[in-house]
Amino acid sequence: MEILRKIEKYREEEENLRWEGTFREYLEIVKEQPWVAQSAHSRVYNMIRDAGIEEEKGKKKYTFFNSQLFGLEESLERLVEEYFHPAAKRLDVRKRILLLMGPVSGGKSTLVTMLKRGLESYSLTDRGAIYAIKGCPMHEDPLHLIPHHLRKDFYDEYGIRIEGNLSPLNMMRLEQEYGGRIEDVRVERIFFSEDKRTGIGTFSPSDPKSQDIADLTGSIDFSTIAEFGSESDPRAYRFDGELNKANRGMMEFQEMLKCDEKFLWHLLSLTQEGNFKAGRFALISADELIVAHTNETEYRSFISNKKNEALHSRIIVMPIPYNLKVSEEEKIYDKMIRESDVGNVHIAPHTLKVASMFTILTRLKEPKKGDIDLVKKMRLYDGESVEGYNSADVVELKKEYQDEGMSGIDPRYVINRISSTIIRKNMQSINALDVLRSLKEGLDQHPSISQEQRERYLNFISVARKEYDDIAKKEVQKAFVYSYEESAKTLMDNYLDNVEAYCNKAKLRDPLTGEEINPDEKLMRSIEEQIGISENAKKAFREEILIRISAYARKGKRFDYNSHDRLREAIQKKLFADLKDVVKITTSTKTPDETQLKKVNEVVARLIDEHGYNSTSANELLRYVGSLLNR
């Protein structure tokens, strides 16, 4: 019954937040907390900013989006800094419709949903508090009660600009219920809720022949005309359209570009002038953020139609491309799986990573520089170190194509194939090979993939398979080497001692006999050859290592096993090469002897305890690596 107690506690907390008073009392709140009078755009911006901002290498990352959106940091920074921030400062940007454009399943709807849910939660906080004229169906801003000729004086006293006119309904109520006494008008605190249609609206186009403009702007309540005597009496009008209900907050315009023209024209005056026409009334003021989303094809079709020029000039397009980072794509799949009913299925380590590699490769465009391939580009985008390239190269690569990430395989396809693998085979454990096999089978059934794309994607599956082969070998290699890190460190220290003596033309001292000996050329070459360092290049490589050690020493840092990527790779390969025969025999023998069986059990235990496998996936990995080594 714990959940019931939490529900009761939540209800009590919400009740404690409620406030009601006169306009006079509301002005006292405004004096102490001027942010309660902020605009809709400002409220959204402050909501995002208050959640926290992290800065890394001059780039901003907004905590608000961290839990749901992955790999879209650059797009989100542009959205916040180029739209929400200037709009919050009342610059002309706020008079534009925000149109999110991107491929299917790229995160557009998730982004809008996060803003809506965020506003609901933010309105429950002190910083996000909103007050409205009590009983108003449009939850109108109480400051609209201030007459126009006094608004300059109000700004001089409070430092707050007032925009918008009092609605027809509240104008009538002010006269009839309050006798024109503005200071007595009742004001209440409201809480945004999409379900209760308070401050958040959603409009979705349907058949233009049957859909009524009343869905947007409200309609006349004919049953009350006899009572009030006129269609122009605001009490005979239902202010229940999406534009009415979204006032003070935001409205999502789903598939806006598919809408009939008559719906879109209302947005012209709403965006530019902050008002719209409804019924037989003067223009009705509304303060709301309008967000729409579409794909690139629909957008191109929309702007090619000359009839849409007026609306086009009132739209700010924000591209939301696919994520292009392997590590972030993994997070997307992990989230989708955790939210499903197959979250209890064991997914072997690196399975989602390999699937992500395939997906990212389909989204990348071929580099224009001939000295870099797609795999290196994929690694660079993911923040990995690639020999011979740096962060400046990444910036140049991103400048090559403006539309990179706007096409390729979407996350839903991959998660569908993973789900299909789990359900069809009724498996409790899946690995990277299972998923790659399923991705390959699914390409034949994908309706929007051309034959040419299919061939290209099949090639990427092969590339992802090769990457997995390397990962699998290294994983088994680590498990087979007892105290792997210690063995690697010992071998590296030995190598560095010899390199230092070689570069300084010095001798080493034998730790056992104490006699002076020459650097061990055989040891150094056995390590360097693992990463293709030729005889002619060995001197330059060794000097580079020594320079790196000196650079670390100058900064007060210690050069260790992870300080040089290529040297680390060489050490790993050398250790594995020494163990290769043991691995081959142990994993491929159908009837292993007692010693071999003990070794296998030790490796399986280490894979389970230290690397995240279960018994099934660990044994599958060993068999697979054994088959690779026996080829």
XYZ file of C-alpha atoms in Angstrom, residues 3-630:
628
model
C 1.921 3.628 -3.522
C -1.314 4.883 -1.969
C 0.630 6.778 0.689
C 2.728 8.394 -2.029
C -0.403 9.394 -3.953
C -1.845 10.948 -0.807
C 1.411 12.795 -0.110
C 1.514 14.139 -3.677
C -2.083 15.345 -3.379
C -1.280 17.124 -0.116
C 1.809 18.775 -1.601
C -0.176 20.032 -4.596
C -2.917 21.326 -2.307
C -0.331 23.256 -0.280
C 0.860 24.976 -3.453
C -2.570 26.340 -4.314
C -3.091 30.066 -3.864
C -5.991 32.412 -4.385
C -6.272 36.110 -3.711
C -7.085 39.488 -5.186
C -5.216 41.260 -7.948
C -3.886 43.630 -5.282
C -2.357 40.659 -3.404
C -1.041 39.220 -6.655
C 0.910 42.444 -7.318
C 2.699 41.917 -3.998
C 3.842 38.492 -5.261
C 4.973 40.083 -8.551
C 7.006 42.654 -6.591
C 8.811 39.906 -4.653
C 8.991 37.316 -7.454
C 8.967 39.140 -10.820
C 9.580 35.886 -12.708
C 5.938 34.836 -12.191
C 5.080 37.367 -14.920
C 7.481 35.894 -17.494
C 6.425 35.004 -21.041
C 5.781 31.451 -22.238
C 9.111 31.343 -24.127
C 10.980 32.673 -21.113
C 9.390 30.026 -18.896
C 10.541 27.225 -21.204
C 14.077 28.634 -21.398
C 14.346 29.053 -17.620
C 12.980 25.543 -17.102
C 15.790 24.127 -19.254
C 18.449 26.354 -17.703
C 17.369 25.690 -14.107
C 17.789 21.944 -14.652
C 21.544 22.543 -15.058
C 24.127 23.245 -17.751
C 27.439 21.432 -18.176
C 30.202 22.935 -20.304
C 32.833 20.798 -22.001
C 35.317 22.072 -24.589
C 33.211 25.168 -25.157
C 30.058 23.108 -25.813
C 26.985 23.271 -23.596
C 25.126 20.177 -22.467
C 21.685 20.625 -20.895
C 20.857 18.271 -18.032
C 17.134 18.663 -18.791
C 17.455 16.438 -21.888
C 19.942 13.880 -20.487
C 17.515 11.116 -19.539
C 15.742 10.735 -22.898
C 17.775 12.264 -25.749
C 21.210 10.966 -26.640
C 23.835 12.223 -29.073
C 21.911 15.394 -29.969
C 23.973 17.829 -27.881
C 24.858 20.101 -30.810
C 21.269 20.266 -32.087
C 19.921 20.921 -28.589
C 22.506 23.630 -27.920
C 21.492 25.339 -31.140
C 17.805 25.011 -30.241
C 18.269 26.551 -26.799
C 20.789 29.248 -27.722
C 19.367 30.270 -31.098
C 15.656 29.998 -30.330
C 14.655 29.758 -26.670
C 17.282 32.148 -25.288
C 16.617 35.091 -27.658
C 12.851 34.386 -27.492
C 13.059 34.604 -23.683
C 14.659 38.053 -24.110
C 11.595 39.143 -26.130
C 13.565 39.325 -29.361
C 11.740 38.813 -32.646
C 12.529 35.085 -32.637
C 9.587 34.529 -30.257
C 7.262 35.574 -33.090
C 8.159 32.450 -35.049
C 6.786 28.933 -35.082
C 9.424 26.432 -34.013
C 9.549 23.652 -36.626
C 11.624 20.583 -35.754
C 12.721 18.857 -38.943
C 14.390 15.486 -39.056
C 14.138 11.827 -40.037
C 11.675 9.372 -38.509
C 12.424 8.175 -34.987
C 15.094 10.842 -34.612
C 13.793 12.230 -31.315
C 11.495 15.080 -32.432
C 8.371 13.784 -30.673
C 10.421 12.812 -27.619
C 11.802 16.346 -27.439
C 8.324 17.905 -27.577
C 6.987 15.443 -24.996
C 9.882 16.294 -22.674
C 9.059 19.999 -22.946
C 5.400 19.299 -22.144
C 6.127 17.016 -19.188
C 8.828 19.430 -18.042
C 6.405 22.367 -18.011
C 3.914 20.338 -15.988
C 6.556 19.657 -13.334
C 8.064 23.152 -13.523
C 4.684 24.784 -12.832
C 4.731 23.020 -9.440
C 7.973 24.797 -8.435
C 8.504 28.310 -7.089
C 10.526 29.318 -10.159
C 7.852 28.025 -12.514
C 4.777 29.328 -10.672
C 1.991 30.685 -12.924
C -0.963 32.804 -11.876
C -4.141 33.452 -13.883
C -7.443 35.297 -13.599
C -9.724 32.917 -11.716
C -12.479 31.318 -13.770
C -10.916 32.241 -17.105
C -11.035 29.342 -19.602
C -7.852 30.699 -21.202
C -6.057 31.147 -17.798
C -5.331 34.721 -18.806
C -2.376 36.724 -17.480
C -3.695 38.923 -14.613
C -1.473 41.801 -15.759
C -3.747 42.228 -18.783
C -6.057 43.982 -16.314
C -3.668 46.964 -16.237
C -5.064 49.584 -18.671
C -2.849 50.471 -21.655
C -2.327 54.088 -20.561
C -0.856 52.894 -17.235
C 1.464 50.201 -18.562
C 4.458 52.536 -18.897
C 4.009 53.553 -15.264
C 3.760 49.868 -14.331
C 7.038 49.172 -16.166
C 8.751 52.067 -14.366
C 7.617 50.678 -10.996
C 7.940 46.905 -11.563
C 10.357 46.614 -14.496
C 7.917 44.291 -16.283
C 6.544 44.822 -19.776
C 2.909 43.911 -20.355
C 1.845 42.633 -23.759
C -1.649 41.649 -24.865
C -5.204 42.805 -24.316
C -7.807 41.670 -21.842
C -10.016 39.012 -23.429
C -13.695 39.824 -24.224
C -14.929 37.468 -21.519
C -12.748 38.940 -18.762
C -13.550 42.472 -19.910
C -17.252 41.723 -19.393
C -16.590 39.982 -16.056
C -14.523 42.941 -14.839
C -17.505 45.247 -15.374
C -20.320 42.926 -14.309
C -18.751 40.932 -11.438
C -16.267 43.443 -10.036
C -17.822 46.781 -10.979
C -14.650 47.789 -12.807
C -12.510 47.432 -9.637
C -9.386 45.805 -11.065
C -7.772 45.432 -7.652
C -10.608 43.109 -6.515
C -10.424 40.655 -9.426
C -9.709 37.140 -8.128
C -6.411 35.564 -9.148
C -5.341 31.948 -8.607
C -2.243 29.843 -9.101
C -2.621 27.316 -11.904
C -0.699 24.143 -12.771
C -0.012 23.087 -16.325
C -1.523 19.789 -17.378
C -1.966 18.362 -20.844
C -4.623 15.951 -19.593
C -6.640 18.773 -17.992
C -5.954 21.061 -20.976
C -4.312 23.726 -18.891
C -1.464 25.581 -20.594
C -0.573 22.681 -22.888
C -2.417 21.901 -26.100
C -2.014 19.406 -28.917
C -3.493 19.746 -32.383
C -3.432 16.912 -34.890
C -4.821 17.318 -38.428
C -7.486 14.940 -39.689
C -9.784 14.957 -42.712
C -9.943 18.658 -43.782
C -13.541 18.182 -44.920
C -14.740 17.158 -41.482
C -12.293 18.965 -39.170
C -13.641 22.266 -37.854
C -11.641 25.417 -37.165
C -13.371 25.352 -33.760
C -10.807 22.694 -32.781
C -8.261 25.524 -32.811
C -10.167 28.652 -31.789
C -13.252 27.497 -29.891
C -16.876 27.849 -30.986
C -20.270 29.394 -30.251
C -22.361 27.550 -27.681
C -25.739 27.724 -29.434
C -27.582 26.415 -26.386
C -26.765 29.654 -24.520
C -27.704 32.170 -27.228
C -31.315 32.282 -26.041
C -30.072 33.019 -22.519
C -27.522 35.693 -23.464
C -29.318 37.016 -26.543
C -26.411 37.363 -28.986
C -23.658 35.384 -30.688
C -21.257 38.230 -29.907
C -21.781 37.855 -26.158
C -18.548 36.249 -24.880
C -20.524 34.176 -22.388
C -22.129 32.402 -25.378
C -18.711 31.349 -26.681
C -16.731 28.265 -25.710
C -13.074 29.276 -25.403
C -12.030 25.631 -25.585
C -9.956 25.423 -28.790
C -6.339 24.273 -28.590
C -5.051 27.839 -29.057
C -7.234 28.958 -26.144
C -6.219 26.169 -23.810
C -2.499 26.361 -24.658
C -2.338 30.024 -23.641
C 0.551 30.799 -21.222
C 2.291 27.532 -22.161
C 2.904 25.627 -25.365
C 1.019 23.953 -28.177
C 2.237 21.020 -30.218
C 1.122 21.226 -33.825
C 1.468 17.632 -35.018
C 2.133 17.171 -38.740
C 1.607 20.910 -39.229
C 2.548 20.879 -42.909
C -0.242 18.381 -43.638
C -2.838 20.808 -42.295
C -5.465 22.479 -44.405
C -4.609 26.113 -45.211
C -7.478 27.565 -43.183
C -5.878 26.187 -39.998
C -2.451 27.570 -40.818
C -3.613 31.148 -41.506
C -4.593 31.562 -37.866
C -0.958 31.049 -36.981
C 0.123 34.097 -39.009
C -1.344 36.691 -36.647
C -0.771 34.514 -33.561
C 2.972 34.335 -34.176
C 3.535 37.869 -35.442
C 1.040 39.861 -33.371
C 0.380 37.490 -30.461
C -3.339 37.263 -31.134
C -5.924 35.359 -33.182
C -9.491 35.848 -34.390
C -12.325 33.879 -32.813
C -16.049 34.320 -33.253
C -17.509 37.823 -33.420
C -14.940 39.363 -31.110
C -11.934 41.589 -31.345
C -8.565 39.856 -31.681
C -7.841 37.602 -28.692
C -4.346 37.774 -27.173
C -2.432 34.561 -26.586
C 1.080 33.954 -25.280
C 2.239 30.496 -26.242
C 5.112 28.596 -27.757
C 4.035 26.794 -30.926
C 6.107 23.709 -31.765
C 5.603 21.658 -34.901
C 7.565 18.766 -36.385
C 7.962 17.286 -39.831
C 10.346 15.333 -42.046
C 12.617 16.755 -44.730
C 10.532 15.581 -47.713
C 7.345 17.248 -46.450
C 9.256 20.429 -45.621
C 10.796 20.679 -49.108
C 7.352 20.219 -50.632
C 5.930 22.905 -48.327
C 8.495 25.610 -49.163
C 8.263 24.893 -52.896
C 4.601 26.022 -52.804
C 4.544 29.817 -53.324
C 1.218 30.060 -51.470
C 3.042 29.192 -48.244
C 5.578 32.045 -48.385
C 3.852 34.156 -45.696
C 3.851 31.267 -43.223
C 7.316 30.114 -44.234
C 8.779 33.490 -43.220
C 7.251 32.976 -39.760
C 8.876 29.608 -39.204
C 12.260 28.851 -37.657
C 13.474 25.440 -38.770
C 15.637 23.464 -36.355
C 17.197 20.339 -37.898
C 17.095 17.330 -35.562
C 19.305 14.733 -37.285
C 20.011 11.194 -36.125
C 22.620 10.682 -33.448
C 26.061 9.934 -34.952
C 27.859 8.595 -31.853
C 28.085 4.843 -31.225
C 28.194 5.193 -27.415
C 25.073 7.406 -27.422
C 23.218 5.037 -29.766
C 23.879 2.254 -27.255
C 22.099 4.342 -24.608
C 19.068 4.708 -26.900
C 18.727 0.916 -27.324
C 19.394 0.279 -23.654
C 16.611 2.730 -22.707
C 14.153 1.193 -25.178
C 14.881 -2.328 -23.930
C 14.578 -1.339 -20.255
C 11.195 0.219 -20.965
C 9.940 -3.009 -22.596
C 8.816 -6.330 -21.137
C 11.994 -8.090 -22.303
C 14.205 -6.186 -19.897
C 14.964 -9.464 -18.065
C 16.663 -11.037 -21.101
C 20.443 -11.166 -20.769
C 22.120 -9.144 -23.496
C 25.795 -10.061 -23.762
C 28.328 -7.225 -23.448
C 29.092 -5.366 -26.719
C 25.862 -6.587 -28.366
C 24.267 -3.145 -28.410
C 27.603 -1.561 -29.298
C 27.960 -3.694 -32.423
C 24.352 -3.005 -33.431
C 25.060 0.698 -32.893
C 28.145 0.531 -35.116
C 26.038 -0.804 -37.968
C 23.384 1.872 -37.447
C 25.862 4.769 -37.289
C 27.695 3.561 -40.418
C 24.414 3.745 -42.375
C 23.988 7.391 -41.319
C 27.484 8.625 -42.106
C 28.489 10.034 -45.461
C 31.747 9.033 -47.153
C 34.549 11.421 -46.114
C 35.794 13.662 -48.902
C 39.367 13.227 -47.682
C 40.861 10.128 -49.211
C 43.031 9.229 -46.197
C 40.145 8.424 -43.866
C 37.506 5.711 -44.076
C 34.031 5.439 -42.535
C 35.177 3.306 -39.594
C 37.804 5.890 -38.582
C 35.220 8.633 -39.025
C 32.807 6.694 -36.811
C 35.488 6.367 -34.121
C 36.426 10.054 -34.290
C 32.784 11.127 -33.987
C 32.497 8.955 -30.880
C 35.440 10.724 -29.247
C 37.912 7.861 -29.688
C 41.578 8.537 -30.399
C 42.600 7.663 -33.936
C 46.304 7.819 -34.729
C 47.152 10.780 -36.944
C 43.906 12.692 -36.319
C 42.752 15.230 -33.734
C 39.705 17.266 -32.711
C 40.338 19.772 -35.520
C 39.876 16.948 -38.041
C 36.502 16.114 -36.468
C 35.374 19.729 -36.929
C 36.460 19.618 -40.586
C 34.645 16.318 -41.147
C 31.415 17.737 -39.729
C 31.662 20.722 -42.073
C 31.833 18.506 -45.173
C 28.090 17.763 -45.190
C 25.310 19.959 -43.817
C 22.730 17.157 -43.988
C 24.736 14.313 -42.440
C 22.537 12.281 -40.103
C 19.309 13.091 -41.943
C 19.135 9.606 -43.454
C 20.087 6.033 -42.573
C 18.665 3.271 -40.385
C 16.407 4.479 -37.562
C 16.552 3.160 -33.961
C 13.079 1.598 -34.200
C 14.234 -0.804 -36.923
C 17.168 -2.006 -34.805
C 15.084 -2.413 -31.661
C 12.429 -4.269 -33.696
C 15.076 -6.727 -34.914
C 16.445 -7.207 -31.383
C 12.909 -7.823 -30.112
C 12.248 -10.227 -32.970
C 15.371 -12.201 -32.076
C 14.326 -12.480 -28.434
C 10.679 -13.368 -29.084
C 11.068 -15.692 -32.090
C 13.797 -17.792 -30.518
C 12.418 -17.476 -27.002
C 15.977 -16.780 -25.895
C 17.041 -15.776 -22.402
C 20.419 -14.596 -23.671
C 21.389 -12.934 -26.970
C 24.753 -11.851 -28.330
C 26.095 -9.592 -31.074
C 26.010 -12.343 -33.707
C 22.312 -13.015 -33.039
C 21.504 -9.329 -33.552
C 23.661 -8.907 -36.675
C 22.002 -11.988 -38.172
C 18.564 -10.549 -37.412
C 19.495 -7.132 -38.847
C 20.634 -8.827 -42.048
C 17.428 -10.865 -42.375
C 15.296 -7.789 -41.759
C 16.779 -5.814 -44.659
C 14.818 -7.969 -47.115
C 11.561 -7.018 -45.390
C 12.312 -3.275 -45.048
C 9.919 -1.564 -47.503
C 11.773 1.751 -47.899
C 15.248 0.364 -48.643
C 16.322 0.254 -52.285
C 18.442 -2.568 -53.720
C 21.460 -0.252 -53.827
C 20.998 0.727 -50.181
C 20.531 -2.915 -49.236
C 23.907 -3.856 -50.764
C 25.544 -0.952 -48.938
C 23.929 -1.908 -45.626
C 24.953 -5.550 -46.019
C 28.525 -4.344 -46.360
C 28.147 -2.381 -43.105
C 26.924 -5.544 -41.353
C 30.155 -7.233 -42.490
C 32.179 -4.281 -41.184
C 30.363 -4.439 -37.830
C 31.030 -8.205 -37.729
C 34.786 -7.604 -38.214
C 34.745 -5.017 -35.455
C 33.020 -7.544 -33.194
C 35.634 -10.177 -34.043
C 38.348 -7.857 -32.718
C 36.314 -7.021 -29.613
C 35.612 -10.722 -28.922
C 39.279 -11.684 -29.239
C 40.344 -8.916 -26.881
C 37.660 -9.885 -24.375
C 38.803 -13.502 -24.263
C 42.409 -12.349 -24.261
C 41.784 -10.308 -21.112
C 39.995 -13.183 -19.415
C 42.754 -15.684 -20.263
C 45.579 -13.553 -18.953
C 45.621 -13.982 -15.221
C 45.839 -10.605 -13.493
C 45.690 -9.062 -16.963
C 46.412 -5.467 -15.978
C 49.403 -6.523 -13.880
C 50.820 -8.637 -16.715
C 50.352 -5.777 -19.177
C 51.958 -3.275 -16.803
C 54.953 -5.517 -16.207
C 55.483 -6.059 -19.937
C 55.119 -2.339 -20.655
C 57.548 -1.309 -17.897
C 60.057 -3.776 -19.310
C 59.559 -2.353 -22.801
C 59.924 1.263 -21.595
C 63.167 0.465 -19.733
C 64.614 -0.964 -22.936
C 63.349 1.935 -25.092
C 64.884 4.492 -22.727
C 68.241 2.714 -22.816
C 68.057 2.375 -26.623
C 67.283 6.090 -27.210
C 69.929 7.251 -24.724
C 72.497 4.776 -26.113
C 72.860 3.360 -22.611
C 72.958 -0.125 -21.106
C 70.611 -1.865 -18.673
C 71.602 -3.651 -15.474
C 70.556 -7.296 -15.098
C 68.458 -7.502 -11.895
C 69.837 -10.962 -11.059
C 73.560 -10.817 -11.941
C 74.024 -7.056 -11.737
C 76.011 -7.015 -14.994
C 75.412 -4.412 -17.724
C 73.512 -5.668 -20.780
C 72.391 -4.164 -24.093
C 68.721 -3.227 -24.652
C 66.644 -6.283 -25.562
C 66.012 -5.670 -29.269
C 64.119 -8.933 -29.660
C 61.622 -7.989 -26.920
C 61.087 -4.484 -28.317
C 60.527 -5.731 -31.874
C 58.185 -8.521 -30.741
C 55.913 -5.823 -29.276
C 56.280 -3.225 -32.066
C 55.567 -5.740 -34.819
C 52.118 -6.334 -33.303
C 50.993 -2.931 -34.623
C 52.935 -2.954 -37.867
C 55.947 -0.832 -36.857
C 58.586 -1.576 -39.511
C 62.315 -1.899 -38.928
C 62.822 1.531 -40.487
C 60.122 3.150 -38.343
C 61.128 1.629 -34.997
C 63.546 4.454 -34.033
C 60.911 7.178 -34.648
C 58.290 5.218 -32.712
C 60.587 4.711 -29.722
C 61.582 8.369 -29.689
C 57.891 9.339 -29.838
C 57.234 7.190 -26.749
C 60.149 8.842 -24.899
C 58.889 12.331 -25.824
C 55.435 11.403 -24.551
C 56.934 10.191 -21.231
C 58.846 13.495 -20.876
C 55.720 15.529 -21.643
C 53.795 13.663 -18.932
C 56.648 14.150 -16.453
C 56.719 17.927 -17.097
C 53.005 18.117 -16.272
C 53.495 16.089 -13.114
C 51.616 13.141 -14.561
C 52.632 9.499 -14.590
C 52.908 7.693 -17.939
C 50.951 4.463 -17.540
C 49.367 1.634 -19.466
C 46.587 3.822 -20.876
C 48.739 6.823 -21.839
C 49.494 5.748 -25.419
C 46.760 4.016 -27.445
C 49.000 2.278 -29.972
C 51.439 1.047 -27.342
C 48.544 -0.299 -25.278
C 47.228 -2.102 -28.371
C 50.689 -3.579 -29.027
C 50.995 -4.833 -25.444
C 47.551 -6.449 -25.623
C 48.308 -8.172 -28.920
C 51.679 -9.384 -27.668
C 50.131 -10.906 -24.553
C 47.417 -12.542 -26.617
C 49.889 -13.837 -29.206
C 51.783 -15.618 -26.423
C 48.531 -17.227 -25.265
C 47.016 -17.939 -28.666
C 47.844 -21.632 -28.785
C 46.518 -22.181 -25.264
C 43.241 -20.456 -26.221
C 42.969 -22.439 -29.469
C 43.437 -25.812 -27.837
C 41.283 -25.056 -24.819
C 38.293 -23.684 -26.748
C 38.270 -26.090 -29.680
C 38.910 -29.440 -28.007
C 35.678 -31.426 -27.846
C 36.960 -33.571 -24.989
C 39.260 -31.295 -22.981
C 41.456 -32.844 -20.344
C 41.246 -31.900 -16.702
C 43.787 -29.046 -16.987
C 42.078 -27.574 -20.034
C 38.656 -27.887 -18.405
C 39.922 -26.105 -15.301
C 41.308 -23.309 -17.484
C 37.999 -22.943 -19.362
C 36.047 -22.795 -16.102
C 38.413 -20.116 -14.773
C 37.948 -18.028 -17.928
C 34.154 -18.430 -17.877
C 34.093 -17.390 -14.211
C 36.201 -14.321 -14.994
C 33.961 -13.361 -17.932
C 30.933 -13.625 -15.655
C 32.425 -11.890 -12.601
C 34.445 -9.144 -14.277
C 33.016 -8.601 -17.763
C 29.226 -8.880 -17.370
C 28.507 -12.159 -19.186
C 26.291 -14.968 -17.975
C 27.123 -18.655 -18.286
C 25.468 -19.053 -21.715
C 26.968 -15.977 -23.345
C 30.438 -16.616 -21.861
C 30.570 -20.144 -23.308
C 29.249 -18.897 -26.672
C 31.976 -16.245 -26.747
C 34.709 -18.809 -26.022
C 33.472 -21.146 -28.764
C 33.261 -18.283 -31.256
C 36.765 -16.974 -30.522
C 38.105 -20.516 -30.703
C 36.601 -20.862 -34.191
C 38.134 -17.511 -35.223
C 41.592 -18.581 -34.086
C 41.343 -21.927 -35.859
